[in-house]
């Protein structure tokens, strides 16, 4: 998949999504996640920069100003599996459908890869993800994790 600007039919008017990592406002993304995202509170900037470098990144931008207003990243092999993470919408633009549109854009971008599954974890946004096709694990007892819980 090439880094490109995409025009998704479900994206709210006045906003655009891009997978061009060079376009990201890495300082803004780090600030959002390290100060306002329960899963990434206190994450160091160097760790966030490494995460960006090793991921497929999606930025949402105000089409008029070019200002970044949302972010998501995907860790994937582009063949069998992907993990959607660090989905964040700036508080100033929440309620405009950008979160759902961003997740749908990620889903649509990955669709040609023929992945077996895309996973994510959320404590509070199940409805956003369910609206674009995500569901709970059919058999969560099969899944295991290594690391701090």
GROMACS .gro file of C-alpha atoms in nm:
model
  149
    1UNK     CA    1   0.000   0.000   0.000
    2UNK     CA    2   0.135   0.337  -0.088
    3UNK     CA    3   0.108   0.641   0.135
    4UNK     CA    4  -0.166   0.851  -0.015
    5UNK     CA    5  -0.446   1.093   0.043
    6UNK     CA    6  -0.779   0.917   0.035
    7UNK     CA    7  -1.126   1.045  -0.030
    8UNK     CA    8  -1.360   0.814   0.154
    9UNK     CA    9  -1.729   0.857   0.072
   10UNK     CA   10  -1.827   0.831   0.439
   11UNK     CA   11  -1.578   1.093   0.557
   12UNK     CA   12  -1.739   1.411   0.697
   13UNK     CA   13  -1.728   1.709   0.464
   14UNK     CA   14  -1.437   1.940   0.530
   15UNK     CA   15  -1.199   1.669   0.649
   16UNK     CA   16  -0.952   1.440   0.478
   17UNK     CA   17  -0.755   1.135   0.581
   18UNK     CA   18  -0.400   1.054   0.478
   19UNK     CA   19  -0.159   0.767   0.535
   20UNK     CA   20   0.139   0.993   0.464
   21UNK     CA   21   0.348   0.968   0.783
   22UNK     CA   22   0.549   1.274   0.680
   23UNK     CA   23   0.232   1.481   0.709
   24UNK     CA   24   0.171   1.385   1.073
   25UNK     CA   25   0.210   1.643   1.347
   26UNK     CA   26   0.409   1.405   1.568
   27UNK     CA   27   0.431   1.654   1.854
   28UNK     CA   28   0.053   1.696   1.855
   29UNK     CA   29  -0.005   1.320   1.839
   30UNK     CA   30   0.234   1.269   2.129
   31UNK     CA   31   0.064   1.541   2.333
   32UNK     CA   32  -0.284   1.396   2.271
   33UNK     CA   33  -0.185   1.043   2.363
   34UNK     CA   34   0.050   1.112   2.653
   35UNK     CA   35  -0.182   1.360   2.828
   36UNK     CA   36  -0.537   1.257   2.734
   37UNK     CA   37  -0.550   0.890   2.630
   38UNK     CA   38  -0.594   0.647   2.920
   39UNK     CA   39  -0.392   0.377   2.742
   40UNK     CA   40  -0.090   0.598   2.671
   41UNK     CA   41  -0.070   0.843   2.963
   42UNK     CA   42   0.288   0.949   3.016
   43UNK     CA   43   0.420   0.774   2.706
   44UNK     CA   44   0.762   0.924   2.628
   45UNK     CA   45   0.804   1.114   2.301
   46UNK     CA   46   1.084   0.888   2.178
   47UNK     CA   47   0.864   0.582   2.228
   48UNK     CA   48   0.578   0.750   2.040
   49UNK     CA   49   0.812   0.842   1.756
   50UNK     CA   50   0.929   0.478   1.733
   51UNK     CA   51   0.567   0.362   1.730
   52UNK     CA   52   0.489   0.599   1.443
   53UNK     CA   53   0.798   0.485   1.251
   54UNK     CA   54   0.701   0.118   1.281
   55UNK     CA   55   0.333   0.157   1.194
   56UNK     CA   56   0.089   0.238   0.919
   57UNK     CA   57  -0.039   0.580   1.028
   58UNK     CA   58  -0.365   0.760   0.954
   59UNK     CA   59  -0.400   1.131   1.009
   60UNK     CA   60  -0.724   1.325   0.973
   61UNK     CA   61  -0.689   1.687   0.869
   62UNK     CA   62  -0.911   1.990   0.842
   63UNK     CA   63  -0.927   2.033   0.464
   64UNK     CA   64  -0.923   2.413   0.483
   65UNK     CA   65  -0.641   2.469   0.733
   66UNK     CA   66  -0.447   2.143   0.701
   67UNK     CA   67  -0.447   2.113   1.082
   68UNK     CA   68  -0.438   1.756   1.211
   69UNK     CA   69  -0.750   1.673   1.413
   70UNK     CA   70  -0.732   1.293   1.461
   71UNK     CA   71  -0.492   1.001   1.449
   72UNK     CA   72  -0.482   0.622   1.436
   73UNK     CA   73  -0.210   0.372   1.373
   74UNK     CA   74  -0.202   0.011   1.263
   75UNK     CA   75   0.062  -0.251   1.331
   76UNK     CA   76   0.036  -0.504   1.050
   77UNK     CA   77   0.213  -0.749   0.822
   78UNK     CA   78  -0.027  -0.650   0.538
   79UNK     CA   79  -0.100  -1.020   0.484
   80UNK     CA   80  -0.266  -1.192   0.779
   81UNK     CA   81  -0.308  -0.965   1.081
   82UNK     CA   82  -0.343  -0.606   1.198
   83UNK     CA   83  -0.376  -0.434   1.534
   84UNK     CA   84  -0.558  -0.100   1.532
   85UNK     CA   85  -0.437   0.125   1.812
   86UNK     CA   86  -0.389   0.481   1.933
   87UNK     CA   87  -0.716   0.602   1.783
   88UNK     CA   88  -0.765   0.960   1.900
   89UNK     CA   89  -0.990   1.249   1.795
   90UNK     CA   90  -0.909   1.599   1.919
   91UNK     CA   91  -1.162   1.704   2.183
   92UNK     CA   92  -1.241   2.021   1.984
   93UNK     CA   93  -1.389   1.820   1.693
   94UNK     CA   94  -1.551   1.526   1.872
   95UNK     CA   95  -1.915   1.460   1.793
   96UNK     CA   96  -1.874   1.519   1.418
   97UNK     CA   97  -1.842   1.153   1.321
   98UNK     CA   98  -1.467   1.166   1.269
   99UNK     CA   99  -1.385   0.870   1.495
  100UNK     CA  100  -1.617   0.633   1.314
  101UNK     CA  101  -1.511   0.767   0.976
  102UNK     CA  102  -1.144   0.721   1.069
  103UNK     CA  103  -1.198   0.361   1.177
  104UNK     CA  104  -1.397   0.292   0.859
  105UNK     CA  105  -1.113   0.444   0.655
  106UNK     CA  106  -0.865   0.212   0.826
  107UNK     CA  107  -1.092  -0.088   0.760
  108UNK     CA  108  -1.137   0.009   0.395
  109UNK     CA  109  -0.766   0.076   0.344
  110UNK     CA  110  -0.676  -0.268   0.481
  111UNK     CA  111  -0.952  -0.457   0.297
  112UNK     CA  112  -0.744  -0.532  -0.017
  113UNK     CA  113  -0.481  -0.704   0.201
  114UNK     CA  114  -0.719  -0.990   0.276
  115UNK     CA  115  -0.629  -0.993   0.646
  116UNK     CA  116  -0.767  -1.274   0.859
  117UNK     CA  117  -0.842  -1.031   1.141
  118UNK     CA  118  -0.797  -0.681   1.270
  119UNK     CA  119  -0.786  -0.655   1.649
  120UNK     CA  120  -0.814  -0.363   1.887
  121UNK     CA  121  -0.870  -0.303   2.255
  122UNK     CA  122  -1.098  -0.039   2.401
  123UNK     CA  123  -1.237   0.036   2.744
  124UNK     CA  124  -1.501   0.285   2.640
  125UNK     CA  125  -1.565   0.314   2.265
  126UNK     CA  126  -1.724  -0.020   2.177
  127UNK     CA  127  -2.013   0.147   1.993
  128UNK     CA  128  -1.782   0.338   1.760
  129UNK     CA  129  -1.610   0.018   1.653
  130UNK     CA  130  -1.927  -0.192   1.636
  131UNK     CA  131  -2.079   0.055   1.386
  132UNK     CA  132  -1.800  -0.025   1.140
  133UNK     CA  133  -1.813  -0.403   1.189
  134UNK     CA  134  -1.601  -0.489   1.492
  135UNK     CA  135  -1.738  -0.730   1.751
  136UNK     CA  136  -1.622  -0.893   2.071
  137UNK     CA  137  -1.397  -1.198   2.048
  138UNK     CA  138  -1.595  -1.516   1.992
  139UNK     CA  139  -1.359  -1.712   2.218
  140UNK     CA  140  -1.147  -1.476   2.428
  141UNK     CA  141  -1.010  -1.771   2.628
  142UNK     CA  142  -0.793  -1.856   2.324
  143UNK     CA  143  -0.607  -1.526   2.344
  144UNK     CA  144  -0.307  -1.464   2.567
  145UNK     CA  145  -0.080  -1.169   2.637
  146UNK     CA  146   0.280  -1.130   2.745
  147UNK     CA  147   0.362  -0.820   2.942
  148UNK     CA  148   0.216  -0.594   3.203
  149UNK     CA  149  -0.161  -0.589   3.219
   0.00000   0.00000   0.00000
